[in-house]
Amino acid sequence: MSKIAENGHVLHYTATVQNLDKNGGNLSVKKIGIKDASVFYGFCAKHDRELFSCIENEPFTGRPDQCLAVAYRTISRELYGKDAAAHLRETLRGADKGMRPIEQFMLQKMLDDINTGNEAARREAKVTHDVLTSALVNNQPETIGSYIFEFEAPLPFMFAGAWSPFTDFYGNELQNGYSEELLQQIFVSSFARDNRAMVCISWRDIDGAPGKVIAEQIKALPADQQASALFQIVTKHVENIFFNPNWFQSLGDKQKEHLNRLVTDGVDIMGCVPSTSVRLDIDFQLPIASRSFQP
């Protein structure tokens, strides 16, 4: 994170009821210290060192064991967040005290609908987490597939996250949430070096994996569009993304307005699928991809 920081700080989008109301439904961009950015307390210090030594104490080069460790930490964070959200919603059950009966009914109905979606996502994340836990314990990095994208200069943002893609890069359906079949996730993480950057996209290595479809579609783009494609699709789906302050402030109104549409589209308590399109005609002044490869 220090690679993109200015005076120890980065920027990120925040979504609070007060800010959304104040900004007409738009998210705010706030400054945050790098020590507070992207903090995940899901593992004790001992296990964090042991499990992720290959990415914390070694440069990321795209080795299979590194890709597995990255995917495992990402899905662990997602599962941790789903568990926390479930506990929060139970706390909110008592927030209807003093409301009129119809207001109480509407609040409880909304919480039920949100909980249904969260529990489905939680169940899917738990299945994937168990699979990757077994792969990590048994040294089976082939459990996942990955593409590594390398760029000839640093990227002005960093991210890590996962989601269950319903559509591919062009909006064609990959999977839907109406069937009993468990949805598959895509895992994305970025890495900063002194003079270059790398992005890792991973997926469970099964037939028709949505993550592989999306990674191959991005790989097929011209080298000068791949960074923008990755940046926009991650902004739309991942909340754990941070920006270099100088770069972000230098963006024009057109770029910032499009980013706001992407990030706002991804914030929906009812879990609707983000539909804002990636705009490859908008220039974000990002470096050209020098190569992409599979470990």
CSV table of C-alpha atoms in Angstrom, one decimal:
chain,number,residue,atom,x,y,z
A,1,MET,CA,0.0,0.0,0.0
A,2,SER,CA,2.9,2.4,0.7
A,3,LYS,CA,3.8,2.2,-3.1
A,4,ILE,CA,0.7,4.3,-3.9
A,5,ALA,CA,0.5,6.4,-0.8
A,6,GLU,CA,1.1,10.2,-0.5
A,7,ASN,CA,2.4,11.1,3.0
A,8,GLY,CA,1.2,7.8,4.3
A,9,HIS,CA,-2.3,8.2,3.0
A,10,VAL,CA,-4.5,6.8,0.2
A,11,LEU,CA,-8.0,7.5,-1.0
A,12,HIS,CA,-11.0,5.2,-1.0
A,13,TYR,CA,-14.8,5.4,-1.5
A,14,THR,CA,-17.0,5.3,1.6
A,15,ALA,CA,-20.7,4.7,1.9
A,16,THR,CA,-22.6,6.0,4.9
A,17,VAL,CA,-26.2,6.9,5.2
A,18,GLN,CA,-25.2,10.5,6.0
A,19,ASN,CA,-22.9,10.9,3.0
A,20,LEU,CA,-25.3,9.2,0.6
A,21,ASP,CA,-28.0,11.6,1.6
A,22,LYS,CA,-25.7,14.6,1.5
A,23,ASN,CA,-24.3,13.7,-2.0
A,24,GLY,CA,-27.6,12.7,-3.6
A,25,GLY,CA,-26.8,9.0,-3.6
A,26,ASN,CA,-23.2,9.3,-4.6
A,27,LEU,CA,-20.4,7.8,-2.5
A,28,SER,CA,-17.7,10.1,-1.0
A,29,VAL,CA,-14.0,9.7,-1.5
A,30,LYS,CA,-12.1,9.9,1.8
A,31,LYS,CA,-8.4,9.9,2.8
A,32,ILE,CA,-7.2,7.1,5.0
A,33,GLY,CA,-3.9,6.1,6.5
A,34,ILE,CA,-2.2,3.1,5.0
A,35,LYS,CA,-2.1,1.4,8.5
A,36,ASP,CA,-6.0,1.5,8.5
A,37,ALA,CA,-6.5,0.6,4.9
A,38,SER,CA,-7.3,-3.0,3.9
A,39,VAL,CA,-6.9,-4.3,7.5
A,40,PHE,CA,-8.1,-7.9,8.0
A,41,TYR,CA,-8.1,-9.4,11.5
A,42,GLY,CA,-9.3,-12.9,10.5
A,43,PHE,CA,-6.0,-14.6,11.4
A,44,CYS,CA,-3.8,-14.4,14.5
A,45,ALA,CA,-0.3,-13.1,13.9
A,46,LYS,CA,1.3,-16.6,14.0
A,47,HIS,CA,-1.0,-18.2,11.5
A,48,ASP,CA,-0.9,-15.1,9.2
A,49,ARG,CA,2.9,-15.3,9.1
A,50,GLU,CA,2.8,-19.1,8.4
A,51,LEU,CA,0.0,-19.1,5.8
A,52,PHE,CA,1.1,-16.1,3.8
A,53,SER,CA,4.9,-16.0,4.1
A,54,CYS,CA,5.2,-16.7,0.4
A,55,ILE,CA,3.5,-13.4,-0.5
A,56,GLU,CA,4.4,-11.3,2.5
A,57,ASN,CA,8.1,-12.1,2.7
A,58,GLU,CA,8.8,-12.8,-1.0
A,59,PRO,CA,8.2,-10.7,-4.1
A,60,PHE,CA,5.0,-11.8,-5.9
A,61,THR,CA,6.1,-13.4,-9.2
A,62,GLY,CA,2.9,-15.4,-10.0
A,63,ARG,CA,4.0,-18.8,-8.7
A,64,PRO,CA,1.2,-21.3,-8.2
A,65,ASP,CA,1.6,-21.4,-4.4
A,66,GLN,CA,1.5,-17.6,-4.3
A,67,CYS,CA,-1.7,-17.5,-6.3
A,68,LEU,CA,-3.3,-20.0,-4.0
A,69,ALA,CA,-2.3,-18.1,-0.9
A,70,VAL,CA,-3.7,-14.9,-2.4
A,71,ALA,CA,-7.0,-16.5,-3.3
A,72,TYR,CA,-7.3,-18.1,0.2
A,73,ARG,CA,-6.7,-14.9,2.0
A,74,THR,CA,-9.2,-13.2,-0.3
A,75,ILE,CA,-12.0,-15.7,0.2
A,76,SER,CA,-11.3,-15.7,4.0
A,77,ARG,CA,-11.9,-12.0,4.1
A,78,GLU,CA,-15.1,-12.3,2.1
A,79,LEU,CA,-16.4,-15.0,4.4
A,80,TYR,CA,-15.5,-13.0,7.5
A,81,GLY,CA,-17.4,-10.1,6.0
A,82,LYS,CA,-20.5,-12.2,5.3
A,83,ASP,CA,-20.5,-13.6,8.9
A,84,ALA,CA,-20.2,-10.1,10.3
A,85,ALA,CA,-23.1,-8.9,8.1
A,86,ALA,CA,-25.3,-11.7,9.4
A,87,HIS,CA,-24.7,-10.7,13.0
A,88,LEU,CA,-25.3,-7.0,12.2
A,89,ARG,CA,-28.7,-7.8,10.6
A,90,GLU,CA,-29.8,-9.7,13.7
A,91,THR,CA,-28.9,-6.6,15.7
A,92,LEU,CA,-31.0,-4.5,13.4
A,93,ARG,CA,-34.1,-6.6,14.0
A,94,GLY,CA,-34.8,-4.6,17.1
A,95,ALA,CA,-34.6,-1.3,15.3
A,96,ASP,CA,-38.3,-1.2,14.6
A,97,LYS,CA,-39.3,-0.3,18.1
A,98,GLY,CA,-41.6,2.7,18.2
A,99,MET,CA,-42.5,2.4,14.5
A,100,ARG,CA,-46.0,2.0,13.1
A,101,PRO,CA,-47.0,-1.6,12.3
A,102,ILE,CA,-46.7,-1.1,8.5
A,103,GLU,CA,-43.2,0.4,9.0
A,104,GLN,CA,-42.2,-2.5,11.2
A,105,PHE,CA,-43.4,-5.0,8.6
A,106,MET,CA,-41.5,-3.2,5.8
A,107,LEU,CA,-38.3,-3.1,7.8
A,108,GLN,CA,-38.5,-6.8,8.8
A,109,LYS,CA,-39.4,-7.8,5.2
A,110,MET,CA,-36.4,-5.9,3.9
A,111,LEU,CA,-34.1,-7.5,6.4
A,112,ASP,CA,-35.5,-10.9,5.5
A,113,ASP,CA,-34.8,-10.3,1.8
A,114,ILE,CA,-31.2,-9.1,2.5
A,115,ASN,CA,-30.6,-12.0,4.8
A,116,THR,CA,-31.7,-14.5,2.1
A,117,GLY,CA,-29.1,-13.2,-0.3
A,118,ASN,CA,-26.4,-12.9,2.3
A,119,GLU,CA,-26.9,-16.5,3.5
A,120,ALA,CA,-26.7,-17.8,0.0
A,121,ALA,CA,-23.4,-15.9,-0.6
A,122,ARG,CA,-22.2,-17.0,2.8
A,123,ARG,CA,-22.9,-20.7,2.0
A,124,GLU,CA,-21.1,-20.4,-1.3
A,125,ALA,CA,-18.1,-18.6,0.2
A,126,LYS,CA,-17.9,-21.3,2.9
A,127,VAL,CA,-17.8,-24.1,0.3
A,128,THR,CA,-15.0,-22.3,-1.6
A,129,HIS,CA,-13.2,-21.5,1.6
A,130,ASP,CA,-13.2,-25.2,2.6
A,131,VAL,CA,-11.9,-26.3,-0.8
A,132,LEU,CA,-9.1,-23.8,-0.7
A,133,THR,CA,-8.2,-24.6,2.9
A,134,SER,CA,-7.8,-28.2,1.9
A,135,ALA,CA,-5.7,-27.2,-1.1
A,136,LEU,CA,-3.4,-25.0,1.1
A,137,VAL,CA,-3.0,-27.7,3.8
A,138,ASN,CA,-2.3,-30.5,1.2
A,139,ASN,CA,-0.1,-28.3,-1.0
A,140,GLN,CA,-2.4,-28.5,-4.0
A,141,PRO,CA,-2.0,-25.2,-5.9
A,142,GLU,CA,-3.5,-26.8,-9.0
A,143,THR,CA,-6.9,-26.5,-7.3
A,144,ILE,CA,-7.1,-23.0,-8.7
A,145,GLY,CA,-6.3,-21.5,-12.1
A,146,SER,CA,-4.8,-18.1,-12.6
A,147,TYR,CA,-3.8,-15.4,-15.0
A,148,ILE,CA,-1.1,-12.9,-14.2
A,149,PHE,CA,-1.2,-9.5,-15.9
A,150,GLU,CA,2.1,-7.5,-15.7
A,151,PHE,CA,2.4,-3.8,-16.4
A,152,GLU,CA,5.4,-1.8,-17.5
A,153,ALA,CA,4.9,0.9,-14.8
A,154,PRO,CA,3.2,1.0,-11.4
A,155,LEU,CA,-0.6,1.2,-11.2
A,156,PRO,CA,-2.0,4.1,-9.2
A,157,PHE,CA,-4.4,1.9,-7.2
A,158,MET,CA,-4.4,-1.4,-5.3
A,159,PHE,CA,-7.1,-3.9,-4.6
A,160,ALA,CA,-8.1,-7.3,-3.3
A,161,GLY,CA,-11.4,-8.9,-3.4
A,162,ALA,CA,-13.8,-11.6,-4.8
A,163,TRP,CA,-17.3,-11.8,-6.1
A,164,SER,CA,-19.6,-14.2,-7.9
A,165,PRO,CA,-19.9,-13.0,-11.5
A,166,PHE,CA,-23.3,-13.3,-13.1
A,167,THR,CA,-22.1,-11.9,-16.4
A,168,ASP,CA,-18.9,-11.9,-18.4
A,169,PHE,CA,-16.9,-8.8,-19.4
A,170,TYR,CA,-19.4,-8.0,-22.1
A,171,GLY,CA,-22.6,-8.6,-20.1
A,172,ASN,CA,-23.4,-12.2,-21.3
A,173,GLU,CA,-24.8,-14.5,-18.6
A,174,LEU,CA,-22.3,-16.8,-16.9
A,175,GLN,CA,-24.4,-18.1,-14.0
A,176,ASN,CA,-27.5,-17.0,-12.2
A,177,GLY,CA,-28.7,-16.9,-8.6
A,178,TYR,CA,-32.0,-18.6,-9.2
A,179,SER,CA,-30.8,-22.1,-9.4
A,180,GLU,CA,-29.7,-24.4,-6.6
A,181,GLU,CA,-26.2,-24.7,-8.1
A,182,LEU,CA,-23.6,-23.0,-6.0
A,183,LEU,CA,-22.1,-19.9,-7.6
A,184,GLN,CA,-18.4,-19.7,-8.4
A,185,GLN,CA,-16.2,-16.8,-7.4
A,186,ILE,CA,-13.5,-14.8,-9.1
A,187,PHE,CA,-10.5,-13.6,-7.0
A,188,VAL,CA,-8.5,-10.5,-7.9
A,189,SER,CA,-5.5,-8.9,-6.2
A,190,SER,CA,-2.9,-6.4,-7.3
A,191,PHE,CA,0.8,-6.1,-6.4
A,192,ALA,CA,3.1,-3.1,-6.5
A,193,ARG,CA,6.8,-3.2,-7.3
A,194,ASP,CA,9.3,-0.3,-7.6
A,195,ASN,CA,8.9,0.1,-11.3
A,196,ARG,CA,6.0,-2.2,-12.3
A,197,ALA,CA,2.8,-3.8,-11.2
A,198,MET,CA,1.1,-7.2,-11.4
A,199,VAL,CA,-2.6,-8.3,-11.1
A,200,CYS,CA,-3.6,-11.8,-10.3
A,201,ILE,CA,-7.0,-13.2,-11.4
A,202,SER,CA,-7.8,-16.6,-10.0
A,203,TRP,CA,-10.7,-19.1,-10.0
A,204,ARG,CA,-11.5,-22.6,-8.9
A,205,ASP,CA,-10.2,-24.8,-11.7
A,206,ILE,CA,-13.4,-26.4,-12.8
A,207,ASP,CA,-15.1,-26.6,-16.3
A,208,GLY,CA,-16.6,-23.3,-17.4
A,209,ALA,CA,-15.2,-21.3,-14.5
A,210,PRO,CA,-16.6,-17.8,-14.8
A,211,GLY,CA,-13.3,-16.3,-13.6
A,212,LYS,CA,-11.4,-17.9,-16.4
A,213,VAL,CA,-13.9,-16.6,-19.0
A,214,ILE,CA,-13.4,-13.0,-17.7
A,215,ALA,CA,-9.7,-13.3,-17.4
A,216,GLU,CA,-9.4,-14.6,-21.0
A,217,GLN,CA,-11.6,-11.8,-22.3
A,218,ILE,CA,-9.4,-9.2,-20.7
A,219,LYS,CA,-6.3,-10.9,-21.9
A,220,ALA,CA,-7.7,-10.7,-25.5
A,221,LEU,CA,-8.0,-6.9,-25.3
A,222,PRO,CA,-5.2,-4.7,-26.7
A,223,ALA,CA,-2.3,-4.2,-24.2
A,224,ASP,CA,-3.2,-0.5,-23.7
A,225,GLN,CA,-6.7,-1.3,-22.6
A,226,GLN,CA,-6.1,-4.2,-20.2
A,227,ALA,CA,-5.3,-2.0,-17.1
A,228,SER,CA,-8.4,0.1,-17.7
A,229,ALA,CA,-10.6,-3.0,-18.1
A,230,LEU,CA,-9.2,-4.5,-14.9
A,231,PHE,CA,-9.5,-1.2,-13.0
A,232,GLN,CA,-13.1,-0.6,-14.0
A,233,ILE,CA,-14.5,-4.1,-13.4
A,234,VAL,CA,-12.8,-4.2,-10.0
A,235,THR,CA,-14.2,-0.8,-9.1
A,236,LYS,CA,-17.6,-2.0,-9.9
A,237,HIS,CA,-17.4,-5.2,-7.8
A,238,VAL,CA,-14.8,-4.8,-5.0
A,239,GLU,CA,-15.0,-2.4,-2.1
A,240,ASN,CA,-11.4,-3.1,-1.0
A,241,ILE,CA,-9.8,-0.7,-3.5
A,242,PHE,CA,-7.5,2.3,-2.8
A,243,PHE,CA,-6.1,5.1,-4.9
A,244,ASN,CA,-3.1,7.2,-5.1
A,245,PRO,CA,-4.3,10.7,-4.1
A,246,ASN,CA,-2.4,12.7,-6.7
A,247,TRP,CA,-3.5,10.5,-9.5
A,248,PHE,CA,-7.2,10.4,-8.4
A,249,GLN,CA,-7.3,14.2,-8.0
A,250,SER,CA,-5.8,14.7,-11.5
A,251,LEU,CA,-8.7,12.8,-13.1
A,252,GLY,CA,-11.1,14.9,-15.1
A,253,ASP,CA,-14.9,15.2,-14.5
A,254,LYS,CA,-15.7,12.6,-17.2
A,255,GLN,CA,-13.4,10.0,-15.5
A,256,LYS,CA,-14.7,10.7,-12.0
A,257,GLU,CA,-18.3,10.7,-13.0
A,258,HIS,CA,-17.9,7.3,-14.7
A,259,LEU,CA,-16.1,5.9,-11.6
A,260,ASN,CA,-18.9,7.1,-9.4
A,261,ARG,CA,-21.4,5.3,-11.6
A,262,LEU,CA,-19.4,2.1,-11.4
A,263,VAL,CA,-18.9,2.2,-7.6
A,264,THR,CA,-22.5,3.3,-6.8
A,265,ASP,CA,-23.8,0.6,-9.1
A,266,GLY,CA,-22.0,-2.0,-6.9
A,267,VAL,CA,-23.6,-0.7,-3.7
A,268,ASP,CA,-27.0,-2.2,-3.4
A,269,ILE,CA,-28.3,-3.7,-0.1
A,270,MET,CA,-30.7,-5.9,-2.0
A,271,GLY,CA,-27.8,-7.5,-3.9
A,272,CYS,CA,-28.9,-6.5,-7.5
A,273,VAL,CA,-26.3,-7.3,-10.2
A,274,PRO,CA,-24.3,-4.2,-11.2
A,275,SER,CA,-25.2,-3.2,-14.7
A,276,THR,CA,-23.0,-0.2,-15.5
A,277,SER,CA,-20.8,-0.9,-18.5
A,278,VAL,CA,-17.1,-0.7,-18.6
A,279,ARG,CA,-16.0,2.2,-20.8
A,280,LEU,CA,-12.8,1.5,-22.7
A,281,ASP,CA,-13.1,4.8,-24.5
A,282,ILE,CA,-12.4,6.7,-21.3
A,283,ASP,CA,-8.7,7.3,-20.7
A,284,PHE,CA,-7.5,6.8,-17.1
A,285,GLN,CA,-3.8,7.3,-18.0
A,286,LEU,CA,-2.8,3.8,-17.0
A,287,PRO,CA,0.3,1.9,-18.1
A,288,ILE,CA,0.4,-0.6,-20.9
A,289,ALA,CA,0.4,-4.4,-20.1
A,290,SER,CA,3.8,-5.9,-20.9
A,291,ARG,CA,2.7,-9.5,-20.7
A,292,SER,CA,0.2,-11.9,-19.3
A,293,PHE,CA,0.7,-15.6,-18.4
A,294,GLN,CA,-0.6,-18.6,-16.5
A,295,PRO,CA,1.6,-20.0,-13.7
